[in-house]
Amino acid sequence: MMNFEIIKHPLLEHKLSLIRDKNLGTKDFKIIVNEISSLMVYEITRNLSLQEINIETPIAHTVGKVLTDKIVLVPILRAGLGMVDGIHNLIPTSKIAHIGMYRNPTTLKPHVYYAKYPECISSCKVFILDPLLATGGSILAAISNLVSLNVKDITVVSIIGVKEGLLNIYKEYPNVKIYLAALDEGLNEKAYIYPGLGDAGDRLFGTK
């Protein structure tokens, strides 16, 4: 059984329609990707742990609650960077790691060339960020890298995904939780999601 959730909300569906439009410029695309990431935070953090603290308000003493989980955001370079601010603005105590990879020309599999994590990574709740979950290859490589560091609590946050990518991930890591804002029809002959939104990295950074 696949452990994934499609987050449904009128604002998300509205903003998804905006970023799918091929005529949307880089500036607006980047802004809306951040807004979508912010809207997804409410659901992806629903199960975070809390502890009680004593508070003195201007009126009286009361008991409040604060987060206890140590959170690390792991954007997959480069498209994942577009999701960071939308989440970090709402969880400013979270740490930001980075993982970069390229496709090996011989094996056609992702190869990690850069990974920088905080020392506490093995005891943290980790969110892998990548706007598109297509074949799942890059996300699988990121999960494998984190598992090698004894990370136990891994969540994938993508804006658009397809069933093929979900199946590929769950064949290897059935306990990973995945959140999407939309589940699209499938992959075309070039392994692009359709209808999708094109190449998220190129659209975020104006490189195409």
XYZ file of C-alpha atoms in Angstrom:
208
model
C 0.000 0.000 0.000
C 1.405 3.379 -1.009
C 1.733 5.935 1.769
C 1.026 9.135 -0.140
C -1.431 12.006 0.117
C -2.742 14.450 -2.470
C -3.423 17.737 -0.734
C -6.671 19.243 -1.988
C -7.541 22.914 -1.562
C -9.137 25.515 -3.870
C -6.141 27.847 -3.515
C -3.749 25.057 -4.465
C -5.767 24.137 -7.529
C -5.933 27.790 -8.587
C -2.182 28.295 -8.236
C -1.389 24.986 -9.936
C -3.335 26.193 -12.958
C -1.247 29.368 -13.015
C 2.147 27.612 -13.004
C 1.052 25.106 -15.644
C 0.568 27.970 -18.121
C 3.578 28.027 -20.461
C 3.245 31.812 -20.799
C 3.835 32.501 -17.093
C 7.133 34.356 -16.618
C 10.042 33.293 -14.422
C 9.362 35.836 -11.669
C 5.723 34.846 -11.231
C 6.519 31.144 -11.576
C 9.022 31.380 -8.721
C 6.607 33.356 -6.519
C 3.754 30.906 -7.050
C 5.916 27.809 -6.446
C 6.827 29.352 -3.081
C 3.173 30.078 -2.358
C 2.186 26.507 -3.203
C 4.924 25.204 -0.901
C 3.597 27.408 1.899
C 0.070 26.115 1.384
C 1.315 22.524 1.608
C 3.037 23.127 4.967
C -0.184 22.812 6.961
C -0.626 19.190 5.896
C 2.995 18.015 5.792
C 3.521 19.196 9.390
C 0.275 17.839 10.804
C 2.033 15.104 12.807
C 4.895 17.131 14.278
C 5.515 16.667 18.010
C 4.794 19.340 20.618
C 5.732 19.961 24.229
C 4.083 22.227 26.769
C 5.784 25.383 28.038
C 4.826 27.961 30.639
C 4.045 31.427 29.283
C 3.345 34.775 30.904
C 1.030 36.753 28.650
C 0.432 40.492 29.303
C -2.668 39.377 31.209
C -1.996 36.069 32.956
C -0.057 32.840 33.191
C -0.893 30.115 30.688
C 0.481 26.968 29.119
C 1.455 26.925 25.451
C 2.953 24.388 23.081
C 6.097 24.481 20.946
C 7.562 22.175 18.323
C 10.079 19.614 19.532
C 11.028 17.919 16.248
C 14.317 18.894 14.663
C 13.481 19.548 11.023
C 15.792 19.556 8.012
C 14.728 20.645 4.539
C 16.646 18.884 1.759
C 16.031 20.509 -1.636
C 17.289 18.517 -4.605
C 19.383 20.929 -6.675
C 18.339 22.878 -8.453
C 14.554 22.836 -8.776
C 14.037 21.953 -5.104
C 15.447 25.351 -4.149
C 12.228 26.920 -5.411
C 10.281 25.284 -2.565
C 12.579 26.187 0.319
C 11.487 29.713 1.238
C 7.793 28.868 1.214
C 8.377 26.233 3.899
C 11.252 27.840 5.800
C 9.307 31.088 6.263
C 6.742 29.144 8.295
C 9.268 26.902 10.084
C 12.245 29.253 10.547
C 13.906 26.909 13.038
C 14.336 24.245 10.354
C 17.811 23.686 8.940
C 18.447 23.697 5.202
C 20.634 21.018 3.652
C 21.428 20.550 -0.041
C 21.883 17.578 -2.329
C 23.011 17.786 -5.954
C 23.172 15.065 -8.554
C 23.679 14.459 -12.258
C 22.696 11.610 -14.559
C 25.529 9.173 -15.254
C 25.841 9.043 -19.082
C 26.596 5.312 -19.019
C 24.110 3.970 -16.484
C 21.600 6.838 -16.924
C 21.125 6.742 -13.150
C 21.428 9.794 -10.845
C 24.838 10.222 -9.233
C 25.180 12.364 -6.101
C 28.011 14.879 -6.548
C 27.259 17.122 -3.566
C 25.559 16.613 -0.216
C 25.775 18.916 2.771
C 23.803 18.063 5.908
C 23.771 19.268 9.515
C 25.519 16.971 11.979
C 22.185 16.117 13.621
C 20.707 14.733 10.387
C 20.277 11.158 11.656
C 17.997 12.305 14.482
C 16.011 14.832 12.444
C 12.728 14.776 10.600
C 13.768 15.256 6.976
C 11.701 16.713 4.145
C 13.051 16.088 0.627
C 11.894 18.872 -1.693
C 11.507 18.460 -5.453
C 8.680 20.127 -7.419
C 8.222 17.175 -9.781
C 8.093 13.457 -9.016
C 8.449 11.921 -12.483
C 10.379 8.628 -12.660
C 11.429 9.133 -9.036
C 15.112 8.538 -9.854
C 16.488 11.688 -8.230
C 14.306 11.306 -5.168
C 15.334 7.646 -4.822
C 18.991 8.683 -4.945
C 18.358 11.314 -2.271
C 16.544 8.827 -0.038
C 19.347 6.286 -0.451
C 21.922 8.917 0.488
C 19.988 9.862 3.617
C 19.386 6.227 4.620
C 23.146 5.659 4.402
C 23.441 8.292 7.149
C 20.933 6.427 9.347
C 18.104 8.901 8.754
C 14.868 7.182 9.761
C 12.182 9.845 9.322
C 11.959 10.866 5.653
C 9.108 12.681 3.909
C 8.996 13.635 0.224
C 7.242 16.865 -0.750
C 6.527 17.387 -4.457
C 4.043 19.627 -6.205
C 3.160 17.313 -9.111
C 3.763 13.590 -9.384
C 2.729 10.541 -11.389
C 1.921 6.974 -10.436
C 5.062 5.609 -12.144
C 7.307 7.617 -9.825
C 5.308 6.696 -6.743
C 5.555 2.994 -7.578
C 9.310 3.218 -8.157
C 9.845 4.822 -4.764
C 7.593 2.455 -2.857
C 9.283 -0.602 -4.356
C 12.415 0.451 -2.489
C 11.136 2.499 0.446
C 7.550 1.587 1.381
C 7.644 3.559 4.638
C 8.459 6.946 3.132
C 5.568 9.413 3.233
C 4.921 11.396 0.035
C 2.822 14.546 -0.319
C 1.640 15.919 -3.660
C -0.561 18.814 -4.695
C -1.547 16.987 -7.897
C -1.271 13.515 -9.432
C -0.925 13.843 -13.212
C -1.700 11.421 -16.033
C 1.751 9.975 -16.695
C 5.085 10.377 -18.469
C 5.700 11.091 -22.144
C 8.431 9.498 -24.300
C 11.012 11.904 -22.855
C 9.987 11.071 -19.257
C 8.353 14.481 -18.770
C 5.180 14.587 -16.703
C 2.058 15.329 -18.741
C 0.183 17.587 -18.681
C 2.772 18.747 -16.109
C 4.399 22.160 -16.253
C 7.605 21.550 -18.209
C 11.076 21.645 -16.638
C 10.665 23.201 -13.193
C 14.354 24.127 -12.873
C 14.443 25.934 -16.205
C 11.234 27.791 -15.429
C 12.399 28.787 -11.944
C 15.750 30.117 -13.072
C 14.989 31.304 -16.612
C 17.471 28.964 -18.292
C 15.217 27.951 -21.171
